[in-house]
Amino acid sequence: MADNPGTAVVEDRALPEEEQLRADLYGLLARLLSAPPGAKELGALRALKGDDSALGRAVTALGKVAAVTSVEAAEREYNRLFIGVGRGELLPYGSYYLTGFLNEKPLAVLREHMAKLGIARVDNVHEPEDHIATLCEIMAGLITGAFGRPFSLEDQEAFFNTHLAQWAGHFFTDLEAAESSVLYAPVGRIGQEFMRIEVEAWRMDA
């Protein structure tokens, strides 16, 4: 995923509740989209329960589906969606969604932006940096200050609008509707609702 080599991680700082919720949602999406959930994570998912908002109902749905999903079934589903034989059902990369091809200009723009922020790819990760999980992880880190220093709302807005706003909602719509999606169908719904909220929030602040 992403790292900030050579810089100590900033000490934990208290975040406003709304900002912590944003970081938690980005972190949840990053974890579930980077690898299938193991037993401990499935157990945590089973305890999820949201409010009566569209996002909250999607969170509740994820908890209910997780309650009847085994570790083995989650791994099989993840593999069908994202790995497959040759390729999975979905290609969760910004370049693909924006240009129809992998490793195109959006990836180069992202790498330049990451370098400017002092964020580098972890050495043992071989996925291109425009993978949706990496982008969600970076957004979580920008909110919490996990990359060595706190980042401003302007930094967060610039990163989101440049690298997620134009395509992430479409990806999450595809994830919800994918033939193989069971556990990942409510993940797709969570992503759609959260991206919509983020887009509207940044638009209001403009």
Coordinates of N, CA, C and O in Angstrom, one line a residue, residues 96-189:
Y96 N -7.8 2.3 -15.4 CA -8.7 1.5 -16.2 C -10.1 2.2 -16.3 O -10.7 2.3 -17.4
Y97 N -10.6 2.7 -15.2 CA -11.9 3.4 -15.2 C -11.9 4.7 -16.0 O -12.9 5.1 -16.6
L98 N -10.8 5.4 -16.0 CA -10.7 6.7 -16.6 C -10.3 6.6 -18.1 O -10.7 7.5 -18.9
T99 N -9.6 5.6 -18.5 CA -9.0 5.5 -19.9 C -9.4 4.2 -20.6 O -9.2 4.2 -21.8
G100 N -9.8 3.2 -19.8 CA -10.0 1.9 -20.4 C -8.8 1.0 -20.5 O -8.8 -0.1 -20.9
F101 N -7.6 1.5 -20.0 CA -6.4 0.8 -20.0 C -5.7 0.9 -18.6 O -5.9 1.9 -17.9
L102 N -4.8 0.0 -18.3 CA -4.1 0.0 -17.1 C -2.8 0.8 -17.3 O -2.3 1.0 -18.4
N103 N -2.3 1.4 -16.2 CA -1.0 2.1 -16.2 C -0.9 3.2 -17.2 O 0.1 3.5 -17.8
E104 N -2.0 4.0 -17.2 CA -2.0 5.1 -18.1 C -1.8 6.4 -17.3 O -1.4 6.4 -16.2
K105 N -2.1 7.6 -18.0 CA -1.7 8.9 -17.4 C -2.2 9.1 -16.0 O -1.5 9.7 -15.2
P106 N -3.5 8.7 -15.6 CA -3.9 8.9 -14.2 C -3.0 8.3 -13.2 O -2.8 8.9 -12.1
L107 N -2.3 7.2 -13.5 CA -1.4 6.6 -12.6 C -0.1 7.5 -12.5 O 0.4 7.7 -11.4
A108 N 0.4 8.0 -13.6 CA 1.5 8.9 -13.5 C 1.2 10.2 -12.7 O 2.0 10.7 -11.9
V109 N 0.0 10.7 -12.9 CA -0.4 11.9 -12.2 C -0.5 11.6 -10.7 O 0.0 12.4 -9.8
L110 N -1.0 10.4 -10.3 CA -1.1 10.0 -8.9 C 0.3 9.9 -8.3 O 0.6 10.4 -7.2
R111 N 1.3 9.3 -9.1 CA 2.6 9.1 -8.5 C 3.3 10.5 -8.3 O 4.0 10.6 -7.3
E112 N 3.1 11.4 -9.2 CA 3.6 12.7 -9.0 C 3.0 13.4 -7.7 O 3.7 14.0 -6.9
H113 N 1.7 13.2 -7.5 CA 1.0 13.8 -6.4 C 1.5 13.1 -5.1 O 1.7 13.8 -4.1
M114 N 1.7 11.8 -5.1 CA 2.2 11.1 -3.9 C 3.6 11.6 -3.5 O 3.9 11.8 -2.4
A115 N 4.4 11.8 -4.6 CA 5.8 12.3 -4.3 C 5.8 13.7 -3.7 O 6.5 14.0 -2.8
K116 N 4.9 14.5 -4.2 CA 4.7 15.8 -3.6 C 4.3 15.8 -2.2 O 4.8 16.6 -1.4
L117 N 3.5 14.9 -1.8 CA 3.0 14.7 -0.4 C 4.0 14.0 0.5 O 3.8 13.9 1.7
G118 N 5.0 13.3 -0.2 CA 6.0 12.5 0.6 C 5.5 11.1 0.9 O 5.9 10.5 1.9
I119 N 4.6 10.6 0.1 CA 4.0 9.3 0.3 C 4.6 8.3 -0.8 O 4.5 8.6 -2.0
A120 N 5.1 7.2 -0.3 CA 5.7 6.2 -1.3 C 5.0 4.9 -1.1 O 4.4 4.5 -0.1
R121 N 5.0 4.1 -2.2 CA 4.5 2.7 -2.2 C 5.3 1.8 -1.3 O 6.6 1.9 -1.3
V122 N 4.7 1.0 -0.5 CA 5.4 0.0 0.3 C 6.1 -1.0 -0.6 O 5.6 -1.4 -1.7
D123 N 7.4 -1.3 -0.3 CA 8.2 -2.1 -1.2 C 7.6 -3.4 -1.6 O 7.8 -3.9 -2.8
N124 N 7.0 -4.1 -0.7 CA 6.5 -5.5 -1.0 C 5.1 -5.5 -1.7 O 4.5 -6.6 -1.8
V125 N 4.6 -4.3 -2.0 CA 3.3 -4.3 -2.7 C 3.5 -4.0 -4.2 O 4.2 -3.1 -4.6
H126 N 3.0 -4.9 -5.0 CA 3.3 -4.8 -6.5 C 2.1 -4.3 -7.3 O 2.2 -4.0 -8.5
E127 N 0.9 -4.0 -6.7 CA -0.2 -3.5 -7.4 C 0.1 -2.0 -7.8 O 0.7 -1.3 -7.0
P128 N -0.3 -1.5 -8.9 CA -0.2 -0.1 -9.2 C -0.9 0.7 -8.2 O -1.9 0.3 -7.6
E129 N -0.3 1.9 -7.9 CA -0.8 2.8 -6.8 C -2.3 3.3 -7.0 O -2.9 3.7 -6.1
D130 N -2.8 3.2 -8.3 CA -4.2 3.7 -8.5 C -5.2 2.6 -8.2 O -6.4 2.8 -8.6
H131 N -4.8 1.6 -7.5 CA -5.8 0.6 -7.0 C -6.7 1.3 -6.0 O -6.2 2.1 -5.1
I132 N -8.0 1.0 -6.0 CA -8.9 1.7 -5.1 C -8.6 1.5 -3.7 O -8.8 2.4 -2.9
A133 N -8.1 0.4 -3.3 CA -7.7 0.1 -1.8 C -6.6 1.1 -1.4 O -6.6 1.7 -0.3
T134 N -5.6 1.3 -2.3 CA -4.5 2.2 -1.9 C -5.0 3.6 -1.8 O -4.6 4.3 -0.9
L135 N -5.8 4.0 -2.7 CA -6.4 5.4 -2.7 C -7.2 5.6 -1.4 O -7.1 6.7 -0.8
C136 N -8.0 4.6 -1.0 CA -8.7 4.8 0.2 C -7.8 4.8 1.4 O -8.0 5.6 2.4
E137 N -6.7 4.0 1.4 CA -5.8 4.0 2.5 C -5.1 5.4 2.6 O -4.9 5.9 3.7
I138 N -4.7 6.0 1.4 CA -4.1 7.3 1.5 C -5.1 8.3 2.0 O -4.7 9.2 2.8
M139 N -6.3 8.3 1.6 CA -7.3 9.3 2.1 C -7.4 9.1 3.7 O -7.4 10.1 4.4
A140 N -7.4 7.9 4.2 CA -7.5 7.7 5.6 C -6.3 8.3 6.3 O -6.4 9.0 7.3
G141 N -5.1 8.1 5.7 CA -3.9 8.6 6.3 C -3.8 10.1 6.2 O -3.3 10.7 7.1
L142 N -4.3 10.7 5.2 CA -4.4 12.2 5.1 C -5.2 12.8 6.2 O -4.9 13.8 6.8
I143 N -6.3 12.1 6.5 CA -7.2 12.6 7.6 C -6.6 12.4 8.9 O -6.6 13.3 9.8
T144 N -6.0 11.3 9.2 CA -5.5 11.0 10.6 C -4.0 11.5 10.8 O -3.6 11.6 11.9
G145 N -3.3 11.9 9.7 CA -1.9 12.3 9.9 C -1.0 11.1 9.9 O 0.1 11.2 10.5
A146 N -1.4 10.0 9.4 CA -0.6 8.7 9.5 C 0.7 8.8 8.6 O 1.5 7.9 8.8
F147 N 0.8 9.7 7.7 CA 2.0 9.8 6.8 C 3.0 10.8 7.3 O 3.7 11.4 6.5
G148 N 3.1 11.0 8.6 CA 4.2 11.7 9.2 C 3.8 13.2 9.6 O 4.6 13.8 10.3
R149 N 2.8 13.7 9.1 CA 2.3 15.0 9.4 C 0.8 15.2 9.1 O 0.3 14.5 8.3
P150 N 0.2 16.1 9.8 CA -1.2 16.3 9.5 C -1.4 17.0 8.1 O -0.5 17.8 7.8
F151 N -2.4 16.6 7.4 CA -2.6 17.3 6.1 C -3.9 18.1 6.2 O -4.9 17.7 6.9
S152 N -4.0 19.2 5.5 CA -5.1 20.1 5.6 C -6.3 19.6 4.9 O -6.2 18.6 4.0
L153 N -7.4 20.2 5.1 CA -8.6 19.8 4.3 C -8.4 20.1 2.8 O -8.9 19.4 2.0
E154 N -7.6 21.1 2.6 CA -7.3 21.5 1.2 C -6.5 20.3 0.5 O -6.8 20.0 -0.7
D155 N -5.6 19.8 1.2 CA -4.8 18.6 0.7 C -5.7 17.4 0.5 O -5.6 16.8 -0.6
Q156 N -6.6 17.2 1.4 CA -7.6 16.1 1.3 C -8.5 16.3 0.1 O -8.7 15.3 -0.7
E157 N -9.0 17.5 -0.1 CA -9.9 17.8 -1.2 C -9.2 17.6 -2.5 O -9.8 17.0 -3.5
A158 N -8.0 18.1 -2.6 CA -7.2 18.0 -3.9 C -7.0 16.6 -4.2 O -7.1 16.2 -5.4
F159 N -6.6 15.8 -3.2 CA -6.3 14.4 -3.5 C -7.6 13.6 -4.0 O -7.6 12.9 -5.0
F160 N -8.7 13.9 -3.2 CA -9.9 13.2 -3.5 C -10.4 13.6 -4.9 O -10.8 12.7 -5.7
N161 N -10.5 14.9 -5.2 CA -11.0 15.4 -6.5 C -10.2 14.9 -7.6 O -10.7 14.7 -8.7
T162 N -8.9 14.8 -7.5 CA -8.0 14.4 -8.5 C -8.0 12.9 -8.8 O -8.0 12.5 -10.0
H163 N -8.1 12.1 -7.8 CA -7.8 10.7 -7.9 C -9.0 9.8 -7.6 O -8.9 8.6 -7.9
L164 N -10.1 10.3 -7.1 CA -11.2 9.4 -6.7 C -12.6 9.9 -7.3 O -13.4 9.1 -7.7
A165 N -12.8 11.2 -7.2 CA -14.1 11.7 -7.5 C -14.7 11.3 -8.9 O -15.9 11.1 -9.0
Q166 N -13.8 11.2 -9.9 CA -14.3 11.0 -11.2 C -14.7 9.5 -11.5 O -15.4 9.3 -12.5
W167 N -14.2 8.6 -10.7 CA -14.4 7.2 -11.0 C -14.8 6.2 -9.9 O -15.4 5.2 -10.1
A168 N -14.5 6.6 -8.7 CA -14.7 5.6 -7.6 C -16.2 5.3 -7.4 O -16.5 4.1 -7.2
G169 N -17.1 6.2 -7.6 CA -18.5 5.9 -7.5 C -18.9 4.9 -8.5 O -19.7 4.0 -8.2
H170 N -18.4 5.0 -9.7 CA -18.7 4.0 -10.8 C -18.2 2.6 -10.4 O -18.9 1.6 -10.6
F171 N -17.0 2.6 -9.9 CA -16.4 1.3 -9.5 C -17.3 0.6 -8.4 O -17.6 -0.6 -8.5
F172 N -17.7 1.4 -7.4 CA -18.5 0.8 -6.3 C -19.9 0.4 -6.8 O -20.4 -0.6 -6.3
T173 N -20.4 1.1 -7.8 CA -21.7 0.6 -8.4 C -21.5 -0.7 -9.1 O -22.3 -1.6 -9.0
D174 N -20.4 -0.8 -9.8 CA -20.0 -2.1 -10.5 C -19.8 -3.2 -9.4 O -20.2 -4.4 -9.7
L175 N -19.2 -2.9 -8.3 CA -18.9 -3.9 -7.3 C -20.2 -4.4 -6.7 O -20.4 -5.6 -6.5
E176 N -21.2 -3.5 -6.4 CA -22.5 -3.9 -5.9 C -23.2 -4.8 -6.8 O -23.8 -5.8 -6.4
A177 N -23.1 -4.5 -8.1 CA -23.9 -5.3 -9.1 C -23.1 -6.5 -9.7 O -23.7 -7.3 -10.5
A178 N -21.9 -6.7 -9.3 CA -21.1 -7.8 -9.9 C -21.7 -9.1 -9.6 O -22.3 -9.4 -8.6
E179 N -21.6 -10.0 -10.6 CA -22.2 -11.4 -10.5 C -21.7 -12.1 -9.3 O -22.5 -12.8 -8.6
S180 N -20.4 -11.9 -8.9 CA -19.9 -12.7 -7.8 C -20.1 -12.0 -6.4 O -19.7 -12.6 -5.4
S181 N -20.6 -10.8 -6.4 CA -20.7 -10.1 -5.1 C -21.8 -10.6 -4.3 O -23.0 -10.7 -4.7
V182 N -21.5 -11.0 -3.1 CA -22.4 -11.3 -2.0 C -22.0 -10.5 -0.8 O -22.7 -9.5 -0.5
L183 N -20.9 -10.9 -0.1 CA -20.4 -10.1 0.9 C -20.0 -8.7 0.4 O -20.2 -7.7 1.1
Y184 N -19.5 -8.6 -0.8 CA -19.0 -7.4 -1.3 C -20.1 -6.5 -2.0 O -19.8 -5.3 -2.3
A185 N -21.3 -7.0 -2.1 CA -22.4 -6.2 -2.6 C -22.7 -5.0 -1.6 O -22.7 -3.8 -2.1
P186 N -22.9 -5.2 -0.3 CA -23.0 -4.1 0.6 C -21.8 -3.2 0.7 O -21.8 -2.0 1.0
V187 N -20.6 -3.8 0.5 CA -19.4 -3.0 0.4 C -19.5 -2.0 -0.7 O -19.1 -0.8 -0.6
G188 N -20.0 -2.5 -1.9 CA -20.2 -1.6 -3.0 C -21.2 -0.5 -2.7 O -21.0 0.7 -3.0
R189 N -22.2 -0.8 -1.9 CA -23.2 0.2 -1.6 C -22.6 1.2 -0.6 O -22.9 2.4 -0.7

